[in-house]
Coordinates of C-alpha atoms in Angstrom, one line a residue:
X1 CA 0.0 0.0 0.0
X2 CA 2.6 1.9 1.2
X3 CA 4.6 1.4 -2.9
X4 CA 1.2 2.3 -4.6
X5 CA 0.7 6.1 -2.1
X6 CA 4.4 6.7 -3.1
X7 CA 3.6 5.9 -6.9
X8 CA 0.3 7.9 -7.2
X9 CA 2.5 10.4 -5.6
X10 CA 4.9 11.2 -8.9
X11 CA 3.3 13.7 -11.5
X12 CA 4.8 10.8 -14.4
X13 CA 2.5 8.0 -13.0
X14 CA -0.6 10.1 -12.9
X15 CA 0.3 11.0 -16.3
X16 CA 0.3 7.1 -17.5
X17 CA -2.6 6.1 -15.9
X18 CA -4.5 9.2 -17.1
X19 CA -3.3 8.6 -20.6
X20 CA -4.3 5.1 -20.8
X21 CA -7.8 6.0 -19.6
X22 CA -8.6 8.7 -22.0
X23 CA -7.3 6.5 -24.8
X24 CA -10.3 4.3 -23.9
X25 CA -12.5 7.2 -24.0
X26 CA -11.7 8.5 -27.0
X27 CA -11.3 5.2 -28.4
X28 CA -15.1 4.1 -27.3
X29 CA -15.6 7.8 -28.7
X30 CA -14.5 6.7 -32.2
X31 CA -16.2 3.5 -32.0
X32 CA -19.7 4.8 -31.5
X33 CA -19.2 7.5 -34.5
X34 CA -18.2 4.1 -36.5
X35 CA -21.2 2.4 -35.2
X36 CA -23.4 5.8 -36.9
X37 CA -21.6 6.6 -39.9
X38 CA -20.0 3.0 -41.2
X39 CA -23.6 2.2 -42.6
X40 CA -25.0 5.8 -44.0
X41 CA -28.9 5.9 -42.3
X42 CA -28.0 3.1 -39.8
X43 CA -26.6 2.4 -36.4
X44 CA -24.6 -0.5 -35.8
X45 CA -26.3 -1.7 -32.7
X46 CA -23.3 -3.8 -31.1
X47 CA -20.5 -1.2 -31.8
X48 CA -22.9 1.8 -30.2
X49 CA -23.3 -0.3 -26.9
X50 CA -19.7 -1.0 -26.8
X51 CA -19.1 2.5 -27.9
X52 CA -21.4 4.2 -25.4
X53 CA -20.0 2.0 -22.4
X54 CA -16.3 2.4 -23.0
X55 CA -17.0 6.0 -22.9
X56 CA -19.3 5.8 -19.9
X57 CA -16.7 3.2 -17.8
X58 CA -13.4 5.0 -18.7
X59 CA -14.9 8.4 -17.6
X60 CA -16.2 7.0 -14.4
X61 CA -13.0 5.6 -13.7
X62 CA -11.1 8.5 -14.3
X63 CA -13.0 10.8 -12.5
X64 CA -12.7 8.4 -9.7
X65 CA -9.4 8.2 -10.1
X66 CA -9.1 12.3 -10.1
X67 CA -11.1 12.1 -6.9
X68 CA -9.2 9.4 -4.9
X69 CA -6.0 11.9 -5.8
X70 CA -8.4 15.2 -4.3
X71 CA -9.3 13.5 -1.4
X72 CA -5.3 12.5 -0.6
X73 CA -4.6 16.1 -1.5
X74 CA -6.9 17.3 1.3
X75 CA -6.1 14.6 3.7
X76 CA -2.4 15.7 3.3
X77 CA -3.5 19.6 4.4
X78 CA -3.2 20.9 0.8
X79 CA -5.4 24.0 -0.3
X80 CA -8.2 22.6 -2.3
X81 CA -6.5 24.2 -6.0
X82 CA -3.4 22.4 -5.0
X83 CA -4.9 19.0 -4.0
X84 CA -4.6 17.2 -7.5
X85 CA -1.2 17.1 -9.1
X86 CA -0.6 20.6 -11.4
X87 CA -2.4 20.4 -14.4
X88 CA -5.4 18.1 -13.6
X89 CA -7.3 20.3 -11.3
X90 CA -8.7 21.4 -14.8
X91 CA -9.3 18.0 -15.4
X92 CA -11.5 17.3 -12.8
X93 CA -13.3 19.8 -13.0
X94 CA -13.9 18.9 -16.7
X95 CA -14.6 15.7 -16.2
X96 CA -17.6 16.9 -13.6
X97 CA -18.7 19.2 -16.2
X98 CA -18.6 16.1 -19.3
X99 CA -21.3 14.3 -16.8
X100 CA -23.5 16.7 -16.3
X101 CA -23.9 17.0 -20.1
X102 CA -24.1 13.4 -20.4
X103 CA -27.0 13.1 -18.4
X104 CA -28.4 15.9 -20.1
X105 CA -27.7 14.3 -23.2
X106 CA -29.6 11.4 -22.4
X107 CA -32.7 13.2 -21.7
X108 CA -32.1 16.3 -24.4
X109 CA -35.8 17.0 -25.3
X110 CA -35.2 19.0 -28.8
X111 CA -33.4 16.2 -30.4
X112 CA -35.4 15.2 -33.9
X113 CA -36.7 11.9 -33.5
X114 CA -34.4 9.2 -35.4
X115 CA -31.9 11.4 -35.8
X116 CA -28.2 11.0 -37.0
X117 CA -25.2 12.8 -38.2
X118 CA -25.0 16.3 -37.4
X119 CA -28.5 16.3 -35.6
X120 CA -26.5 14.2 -32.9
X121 CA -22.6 15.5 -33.3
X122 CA -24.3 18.9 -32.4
X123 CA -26.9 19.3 -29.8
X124 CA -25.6 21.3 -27.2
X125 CA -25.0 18.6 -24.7
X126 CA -22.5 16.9 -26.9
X127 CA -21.1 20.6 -27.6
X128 CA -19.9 20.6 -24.3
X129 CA -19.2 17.2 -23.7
X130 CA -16.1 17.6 -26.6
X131 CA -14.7 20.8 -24.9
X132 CA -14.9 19.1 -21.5
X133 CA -13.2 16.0 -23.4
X134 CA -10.7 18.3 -24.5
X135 CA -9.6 19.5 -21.1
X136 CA -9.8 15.5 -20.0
X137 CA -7.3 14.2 -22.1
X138 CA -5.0 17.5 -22.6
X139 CA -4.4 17.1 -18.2
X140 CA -1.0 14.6 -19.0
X141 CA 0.2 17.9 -21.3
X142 CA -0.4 20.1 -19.4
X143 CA 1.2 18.8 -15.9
X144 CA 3.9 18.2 -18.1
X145 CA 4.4 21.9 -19.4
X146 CA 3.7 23.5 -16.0
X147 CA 6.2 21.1 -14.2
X148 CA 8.8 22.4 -16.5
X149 CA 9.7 19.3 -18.4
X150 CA 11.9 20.1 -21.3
X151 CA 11.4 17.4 -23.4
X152 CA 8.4 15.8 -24.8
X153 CA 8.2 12.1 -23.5
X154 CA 5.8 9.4 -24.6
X155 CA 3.0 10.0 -22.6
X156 CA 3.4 13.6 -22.9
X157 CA 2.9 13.0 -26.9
X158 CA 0.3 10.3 -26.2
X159 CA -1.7 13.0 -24.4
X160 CA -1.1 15.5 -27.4
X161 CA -2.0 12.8 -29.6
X162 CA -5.5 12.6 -27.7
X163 CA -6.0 16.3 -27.6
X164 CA -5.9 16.4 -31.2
X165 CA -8.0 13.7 -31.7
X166 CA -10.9 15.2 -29.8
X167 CA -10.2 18.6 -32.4
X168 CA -10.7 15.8 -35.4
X169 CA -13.9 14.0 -33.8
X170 CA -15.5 17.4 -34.0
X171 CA -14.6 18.0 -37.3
X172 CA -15.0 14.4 -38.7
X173 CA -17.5 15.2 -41.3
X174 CA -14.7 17.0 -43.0
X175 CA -11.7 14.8 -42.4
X176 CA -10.6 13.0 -45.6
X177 CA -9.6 9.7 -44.3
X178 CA -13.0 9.2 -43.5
X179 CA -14.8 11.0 -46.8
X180 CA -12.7 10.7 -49.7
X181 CA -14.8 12.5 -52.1
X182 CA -12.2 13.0 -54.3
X183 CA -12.3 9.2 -55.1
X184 CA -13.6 7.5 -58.1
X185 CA -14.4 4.6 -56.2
X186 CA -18.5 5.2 -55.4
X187 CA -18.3 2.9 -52.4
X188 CA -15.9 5.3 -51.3
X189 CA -17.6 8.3 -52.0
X190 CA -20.4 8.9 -48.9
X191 CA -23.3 10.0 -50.9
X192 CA -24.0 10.9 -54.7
X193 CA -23.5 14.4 -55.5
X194 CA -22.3 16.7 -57.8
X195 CA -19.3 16.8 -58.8
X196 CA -18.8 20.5 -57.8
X197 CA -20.0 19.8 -54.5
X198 CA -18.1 16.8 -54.3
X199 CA -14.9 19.0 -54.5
X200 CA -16.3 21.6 -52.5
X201 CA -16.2 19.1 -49.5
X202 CA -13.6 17.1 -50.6
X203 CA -10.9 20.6 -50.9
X204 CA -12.2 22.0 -47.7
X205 CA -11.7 18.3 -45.7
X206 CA -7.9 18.7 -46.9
X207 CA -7.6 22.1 -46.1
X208 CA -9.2 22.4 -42.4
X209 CA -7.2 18.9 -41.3
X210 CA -4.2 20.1 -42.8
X211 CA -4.0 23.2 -41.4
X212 CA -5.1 21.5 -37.8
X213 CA -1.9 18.9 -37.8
X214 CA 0.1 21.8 -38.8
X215 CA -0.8 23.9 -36.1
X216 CA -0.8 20.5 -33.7
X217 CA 3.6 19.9 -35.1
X218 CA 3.8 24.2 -34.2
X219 CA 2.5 24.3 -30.9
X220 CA 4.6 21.1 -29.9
X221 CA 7.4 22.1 -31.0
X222 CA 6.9 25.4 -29.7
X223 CA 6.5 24.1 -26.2
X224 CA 8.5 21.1 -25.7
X225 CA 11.9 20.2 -27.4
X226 CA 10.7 16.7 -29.6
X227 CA 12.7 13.7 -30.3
X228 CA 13.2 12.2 -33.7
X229 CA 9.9 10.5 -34.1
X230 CA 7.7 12.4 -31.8
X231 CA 5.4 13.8 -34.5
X232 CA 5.2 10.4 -36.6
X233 CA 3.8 9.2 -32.7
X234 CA 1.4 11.9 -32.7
X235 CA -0.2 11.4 -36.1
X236 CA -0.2 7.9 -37.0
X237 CA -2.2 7.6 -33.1
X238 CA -4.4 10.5 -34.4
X239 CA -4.9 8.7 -38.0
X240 CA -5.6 5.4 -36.6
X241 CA -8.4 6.8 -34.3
X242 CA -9.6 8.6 -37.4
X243 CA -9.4 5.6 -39.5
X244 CA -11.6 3.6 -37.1
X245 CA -14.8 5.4 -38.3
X246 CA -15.1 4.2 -41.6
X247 CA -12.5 1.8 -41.6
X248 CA -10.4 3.8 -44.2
X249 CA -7.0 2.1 -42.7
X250 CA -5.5 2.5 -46.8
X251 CA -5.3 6.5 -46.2
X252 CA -2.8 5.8 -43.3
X253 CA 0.0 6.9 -44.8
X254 CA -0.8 10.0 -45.3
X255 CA -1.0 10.7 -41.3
X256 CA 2.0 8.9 -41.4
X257 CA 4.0 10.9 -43.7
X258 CA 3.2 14.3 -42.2
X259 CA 4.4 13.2 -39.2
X260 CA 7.8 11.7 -41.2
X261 CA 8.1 15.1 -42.8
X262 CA 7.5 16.8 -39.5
X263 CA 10.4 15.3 -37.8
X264 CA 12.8 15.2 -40.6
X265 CA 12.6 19.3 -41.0
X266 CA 12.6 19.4 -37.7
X267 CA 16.2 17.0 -37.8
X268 CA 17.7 18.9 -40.7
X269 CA 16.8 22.5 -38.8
X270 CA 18.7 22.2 -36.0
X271 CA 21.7 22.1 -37.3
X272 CA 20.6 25.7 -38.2
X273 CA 20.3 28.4 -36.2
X274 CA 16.8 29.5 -34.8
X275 CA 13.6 27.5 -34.8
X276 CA 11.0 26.1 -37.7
X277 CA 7.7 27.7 -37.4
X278 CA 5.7 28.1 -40.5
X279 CA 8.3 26.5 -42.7
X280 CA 7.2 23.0 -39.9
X281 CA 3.7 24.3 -40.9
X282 CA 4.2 24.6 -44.2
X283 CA 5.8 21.0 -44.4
X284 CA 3.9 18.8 -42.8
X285 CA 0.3 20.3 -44.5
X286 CA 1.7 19.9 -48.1
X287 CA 3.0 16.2 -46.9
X288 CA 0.1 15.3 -45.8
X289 CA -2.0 16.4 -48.5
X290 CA 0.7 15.2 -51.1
X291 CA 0.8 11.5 -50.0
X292 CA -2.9 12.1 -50.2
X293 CA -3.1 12.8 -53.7
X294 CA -0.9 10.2 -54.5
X295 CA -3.0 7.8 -52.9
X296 CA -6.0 9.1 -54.7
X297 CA -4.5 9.4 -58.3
X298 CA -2.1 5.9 -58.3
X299 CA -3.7 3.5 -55.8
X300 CA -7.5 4.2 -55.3
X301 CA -8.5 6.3 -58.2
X302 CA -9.5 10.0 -58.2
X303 CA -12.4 12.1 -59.8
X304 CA -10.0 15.3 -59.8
X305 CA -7.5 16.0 -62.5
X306 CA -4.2 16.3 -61.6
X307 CA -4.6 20.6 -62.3
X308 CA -6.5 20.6 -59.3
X309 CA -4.3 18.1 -57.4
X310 CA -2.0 20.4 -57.4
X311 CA -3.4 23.5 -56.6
X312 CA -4.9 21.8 -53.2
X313 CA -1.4 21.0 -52.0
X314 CA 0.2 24.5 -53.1
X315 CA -2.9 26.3 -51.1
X316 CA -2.7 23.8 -48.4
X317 CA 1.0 24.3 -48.0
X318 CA 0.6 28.3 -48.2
X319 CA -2.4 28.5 -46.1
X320 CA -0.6 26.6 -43.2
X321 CA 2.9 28.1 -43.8
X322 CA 0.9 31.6 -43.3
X323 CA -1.2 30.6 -39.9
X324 CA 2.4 29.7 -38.9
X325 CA 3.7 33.0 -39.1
X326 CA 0.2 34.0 -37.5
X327 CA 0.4 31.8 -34.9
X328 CA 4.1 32.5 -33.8
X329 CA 4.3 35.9 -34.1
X330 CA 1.3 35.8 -32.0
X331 CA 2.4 33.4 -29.1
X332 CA 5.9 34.6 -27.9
X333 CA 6.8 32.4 -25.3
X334 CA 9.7 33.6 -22.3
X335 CA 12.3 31.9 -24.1
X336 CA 10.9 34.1 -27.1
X337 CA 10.6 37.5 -25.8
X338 CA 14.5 37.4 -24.2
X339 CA 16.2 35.8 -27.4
X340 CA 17.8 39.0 -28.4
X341 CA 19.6 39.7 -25.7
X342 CA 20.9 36.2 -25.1
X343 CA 24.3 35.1 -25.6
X344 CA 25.4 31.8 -28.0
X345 CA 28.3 29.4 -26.7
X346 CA 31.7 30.2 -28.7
X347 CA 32.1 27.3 -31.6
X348 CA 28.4 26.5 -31.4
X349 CA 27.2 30.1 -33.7
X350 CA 25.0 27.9 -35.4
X351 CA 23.1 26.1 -32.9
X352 CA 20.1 27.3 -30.9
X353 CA 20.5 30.1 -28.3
X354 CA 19.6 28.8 -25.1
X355 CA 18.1 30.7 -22.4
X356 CA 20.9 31.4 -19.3
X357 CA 20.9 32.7 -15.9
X358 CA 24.1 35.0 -14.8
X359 CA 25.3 36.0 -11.5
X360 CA 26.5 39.3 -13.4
X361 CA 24.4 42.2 -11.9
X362 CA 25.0 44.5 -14.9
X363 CA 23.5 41.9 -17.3
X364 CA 20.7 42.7 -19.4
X365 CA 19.5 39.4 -19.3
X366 CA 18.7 38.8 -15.4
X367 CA 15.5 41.9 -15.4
X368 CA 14.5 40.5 -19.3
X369 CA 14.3 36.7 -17.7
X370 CA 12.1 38.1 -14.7
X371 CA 9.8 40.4 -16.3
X372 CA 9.0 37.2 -18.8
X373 CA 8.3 35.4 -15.7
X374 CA 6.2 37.7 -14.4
X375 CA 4.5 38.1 -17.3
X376 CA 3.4 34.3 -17.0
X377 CA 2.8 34.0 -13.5
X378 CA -1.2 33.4 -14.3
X379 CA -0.2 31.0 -17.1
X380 CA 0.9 28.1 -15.7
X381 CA 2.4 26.0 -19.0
X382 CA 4.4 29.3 -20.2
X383 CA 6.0 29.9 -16.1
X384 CA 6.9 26.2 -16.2
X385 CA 9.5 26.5 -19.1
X386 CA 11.0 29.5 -17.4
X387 CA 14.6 29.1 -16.9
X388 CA 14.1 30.4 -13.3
X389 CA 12.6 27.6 -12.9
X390 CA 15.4 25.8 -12.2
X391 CA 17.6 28.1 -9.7
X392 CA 18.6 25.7 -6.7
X393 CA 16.5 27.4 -4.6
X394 CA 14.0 27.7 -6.4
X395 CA 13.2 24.2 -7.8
X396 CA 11.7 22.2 -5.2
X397 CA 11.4 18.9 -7.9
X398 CA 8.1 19.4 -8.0
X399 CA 5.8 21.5 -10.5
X400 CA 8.4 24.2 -11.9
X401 CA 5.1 26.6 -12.3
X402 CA 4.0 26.2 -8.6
X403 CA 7.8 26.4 -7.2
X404 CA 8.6 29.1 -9.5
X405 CA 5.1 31.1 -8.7
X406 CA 5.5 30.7 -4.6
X407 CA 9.0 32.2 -4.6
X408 CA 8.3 35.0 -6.6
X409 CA 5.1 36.1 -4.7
X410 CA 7.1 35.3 -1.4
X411 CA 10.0 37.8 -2.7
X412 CA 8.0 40.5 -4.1
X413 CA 6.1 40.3 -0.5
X414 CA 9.1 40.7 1.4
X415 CA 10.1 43.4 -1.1
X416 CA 7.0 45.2 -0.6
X417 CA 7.7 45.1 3.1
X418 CA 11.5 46.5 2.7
X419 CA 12.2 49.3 4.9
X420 CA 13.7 51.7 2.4
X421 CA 11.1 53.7 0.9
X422 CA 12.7 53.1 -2.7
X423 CA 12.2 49.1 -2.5
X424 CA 9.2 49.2 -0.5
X425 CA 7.3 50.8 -3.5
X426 CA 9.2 48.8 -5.9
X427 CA 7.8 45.9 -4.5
X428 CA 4.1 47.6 -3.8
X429 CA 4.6 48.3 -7.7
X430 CA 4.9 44.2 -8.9
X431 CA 2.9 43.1 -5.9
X432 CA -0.3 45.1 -7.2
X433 CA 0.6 44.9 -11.2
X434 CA 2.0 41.3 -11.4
X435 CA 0.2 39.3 -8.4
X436 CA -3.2 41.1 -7.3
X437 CA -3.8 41.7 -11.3
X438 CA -5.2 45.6 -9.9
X439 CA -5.4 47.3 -13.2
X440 CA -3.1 48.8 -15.8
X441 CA 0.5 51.1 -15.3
X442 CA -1.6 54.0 -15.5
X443 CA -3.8 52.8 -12.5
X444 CA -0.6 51.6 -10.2
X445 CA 0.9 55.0 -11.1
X446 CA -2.4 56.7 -9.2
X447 CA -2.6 54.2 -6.7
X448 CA 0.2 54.8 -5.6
X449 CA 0.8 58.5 -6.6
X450 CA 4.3 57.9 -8.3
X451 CA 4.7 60.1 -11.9
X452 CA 5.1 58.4 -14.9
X453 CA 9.3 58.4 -15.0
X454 CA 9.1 57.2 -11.3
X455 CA 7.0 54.5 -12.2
X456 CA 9.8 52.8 -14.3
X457 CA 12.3 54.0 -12.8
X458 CA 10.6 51.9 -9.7
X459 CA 9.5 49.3 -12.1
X460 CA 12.9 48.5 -13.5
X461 CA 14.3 48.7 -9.6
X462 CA 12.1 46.0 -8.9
X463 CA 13.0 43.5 -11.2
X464 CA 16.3 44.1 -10.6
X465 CA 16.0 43.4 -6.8
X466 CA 13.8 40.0 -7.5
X467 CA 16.8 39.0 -9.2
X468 CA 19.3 39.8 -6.5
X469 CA 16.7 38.0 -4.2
X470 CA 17.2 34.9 -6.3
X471 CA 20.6 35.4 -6.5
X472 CA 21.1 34.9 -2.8
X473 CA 18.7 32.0 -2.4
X474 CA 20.5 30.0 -4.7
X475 CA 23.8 30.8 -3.3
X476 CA 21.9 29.8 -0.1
X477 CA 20.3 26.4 -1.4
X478 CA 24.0 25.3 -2.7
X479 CA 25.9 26.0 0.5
X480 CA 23.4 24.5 2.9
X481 CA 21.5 21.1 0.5
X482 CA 18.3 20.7 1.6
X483 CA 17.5 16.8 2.5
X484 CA 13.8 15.5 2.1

């Protein structure tokens, strides 16, 4: 007993046992669409009961599970926000939210009578029981990111892999590997149509899941540093979940190759300096949607000519390669927002710049590194990957976020508290700005009747005495170890 409190006690085994529930659940998810949509106007009977109780057992038992961890929490004299691991707090209260809305769903009374496709995907119960999924099976990724962890492990990517297949089984009625209306196959094709409106749906499936695995490979990478192989993982589990609703196992490969193109730009670009963003983006939609085409033109048969073949991949791989820039222009990380002023290894110019911490107290780098983590001290994944993070001192080998967060509330309190009048409204300044959230410069500056050159002058004091403050408790935390 004693072996299973201490393994329930690790972040990492939460995370596996988390992961291997909500791949039931979103399995059982996929099997019920396949028991709707396999046979157009019919429901598979067998596979909806199996479906509908995978989903039903493997939620119980992981809101059980998320429970049992709440009620140690408590029992061990945690707050109630910091009774669950980091990360899953969320998750719980997701998975609460995800029953509510299946009873609801049970006993929806607008639903058309005999309905299927849309008429079910959509009623507002099952609305909100895919967001609440969402949070569910995203909890492993996000303890993951908020405890600091540098590198993407498996069940980090399993979990990613999950969150993206929840995104798809929203969008499944235009995902190609489970329409593909650009075949010439008419067992293939779902319905007849048109041939306009054949490509109509057919362009916009490869468009909209393009651009989604794109963005998947960017925020990844963005977040977490991926091992050769890491987005092949991601996709082929995505594209095998996918497959399961018509049984379209043949378009495989192309799930398969975007995440092969994925990791090999990512391979060949880090021997360069800086990092892929919407070139990854722009790779791994136009793979995709390649190996796609060539599927449909040499091995199944297509409907399109090969003029508009091609156009679909170009705009596929421009459209994503632009939501790249979008996106990461967009979401600067603390890594990101410091990388100018941050110094490269001699003999390594053409590797990545990493993020360091100096003792020097006329460096640039030490108030840039603390701002950023101010910045993110209500967003738990971004604070996790700051290098502060990791001060002796500071890390407690818990959740980088949480140890992170506590010691710079604790320092900016003391600061607030200093006895010189200069410090004492430096720290009054980041006390009410960064942790009470009060309002904006121009309200701090009134509250606490300082002009406007004061205010920096104060502001920029501040940040340089946090550092100093961290400065000494890692000096302290290496001279005198601290034994659990």
């Amino acid at each position: 007993m004693s072996g299973l409190r201490r393994l329930f006690g690790d972040p990492r085994a939460v995370d596996a046992v988390v992961v291997v529930l909500m791949a039931c659940f979103v399995f059982s998810a996929y099997l019920d669409a396949y028991a709707t949509v396999k046979v157009p106007g019919t429901v598979i009977q067998d596979a909806a009961h199996a479906g509908q109780a995978g989903l039903t057992a493997s939620w119980f038992v992981a809101t059980g599970f998320l429970f049992f961890l709440f009620g140690r929490g408590l029992r061990e004299g945690k707050p109630w926000n910091r009774a669950l691991p980091d990360g899953y707090t969320g998750s719980l209260a997701a998975a609460l939210v995800f029953g509510a809305a299946l009873i609801t769903d049970y006993n929806w009374p607008f639903a058309a009578r005999n309905a299927l496709g849309l008429d079910v995907l959509f009623t507002p119960p099952n609305v909100v029981k895919i967001a609440a999924a969402a949070v569910m099976v995203s909890g492993p990724l996000r303890s993951a990111a908020r405890r600091g962890q540098a590198t993407a492990g498996v069940i980090t990517l399993l979990s990613a892999a999950l969150l993206l297949s929840v995104f798809t089984f929203a969008t499944q009625f235009i995902h190609p590997l489970i329409d593909p209306w650009s075949s010439n196959d008419p067992a293939q094709v779902p319905a007849v149509v048109n041939s306009w409106v054949a490509q109509d749906l057919g362009v916009s499936a490869l468009l909209v899941q393009s651009t989604i695995l794109a963005v998947t490979g960017l925020v990844l990478k963005s977040s977490f540093r991926l091992r050769p192989g890491s987005l092949t993982l991601v996709f082929t589990v995505n594209g095998l979940l996918v497959a399961v609703t018509k049984t379209h196992f043949y378009l495989l490969p192309a799930a398969v190759a975007a995440g092969l193109a994925g990791d090999a730009w990512l391979a060949w670009s880090a021997r360069r300096a800086g990092r892929p963003t919407a070139s990854l983006c722009a790779v791994i939609a136009g793979a995709f949607t390649l190996t796609y085409m060539i599927e449909m033109l040499f091995v199944v048969g297509s409907a399109w000519s090969g003029s508009l073949w091609a156009g679909v991949v170009l705009a596929a791989t421009i459209v994503s390669w632009a939501i790249g820039r979008l996106l990461r222009a967009g979401m600067p990380d603390s890594a990101a927002a410091i990388a100018p002023l941050l110094e490269v290894v001699h003999g390594e110019a053409a590797a990545p710049r990493e993020v360091r911490w100096t003792r020097d107290p006329e460096s640039t780098i030490r108030p840039q590194l603390v701002r950023a983590a101010l910045d993110d001290l209500g967003t738990p994944e971004a604070l996790g990957r700051s290098p502060l993070g990791q001060l002796p001192g500071v890390s407690r080998g818990g959740s980088a976020a949480a140890d992170l967060r506590s010691v710079l509330v604790d320092v900016i309190g003391e600061l607030a508290t200093s006895s010189g009048p200069r410090d004492a409204e430096a720290g009054k300044l980041l006390l009410d700005y960064y942790v009470k959230r009060v309002g904006s410069h121009e309200v701090i500056m009134e509250r606490l009747h300082l002009s406007r050159p004061t205010f920096y002058r104060r502001l920029q004091r501040g940040f340089a005495l946090v550092a100093e403050r961290l400065d000494e408790l890692s000096e302290f935390a290496q001279r005198v170890p601290v034994n659990d």
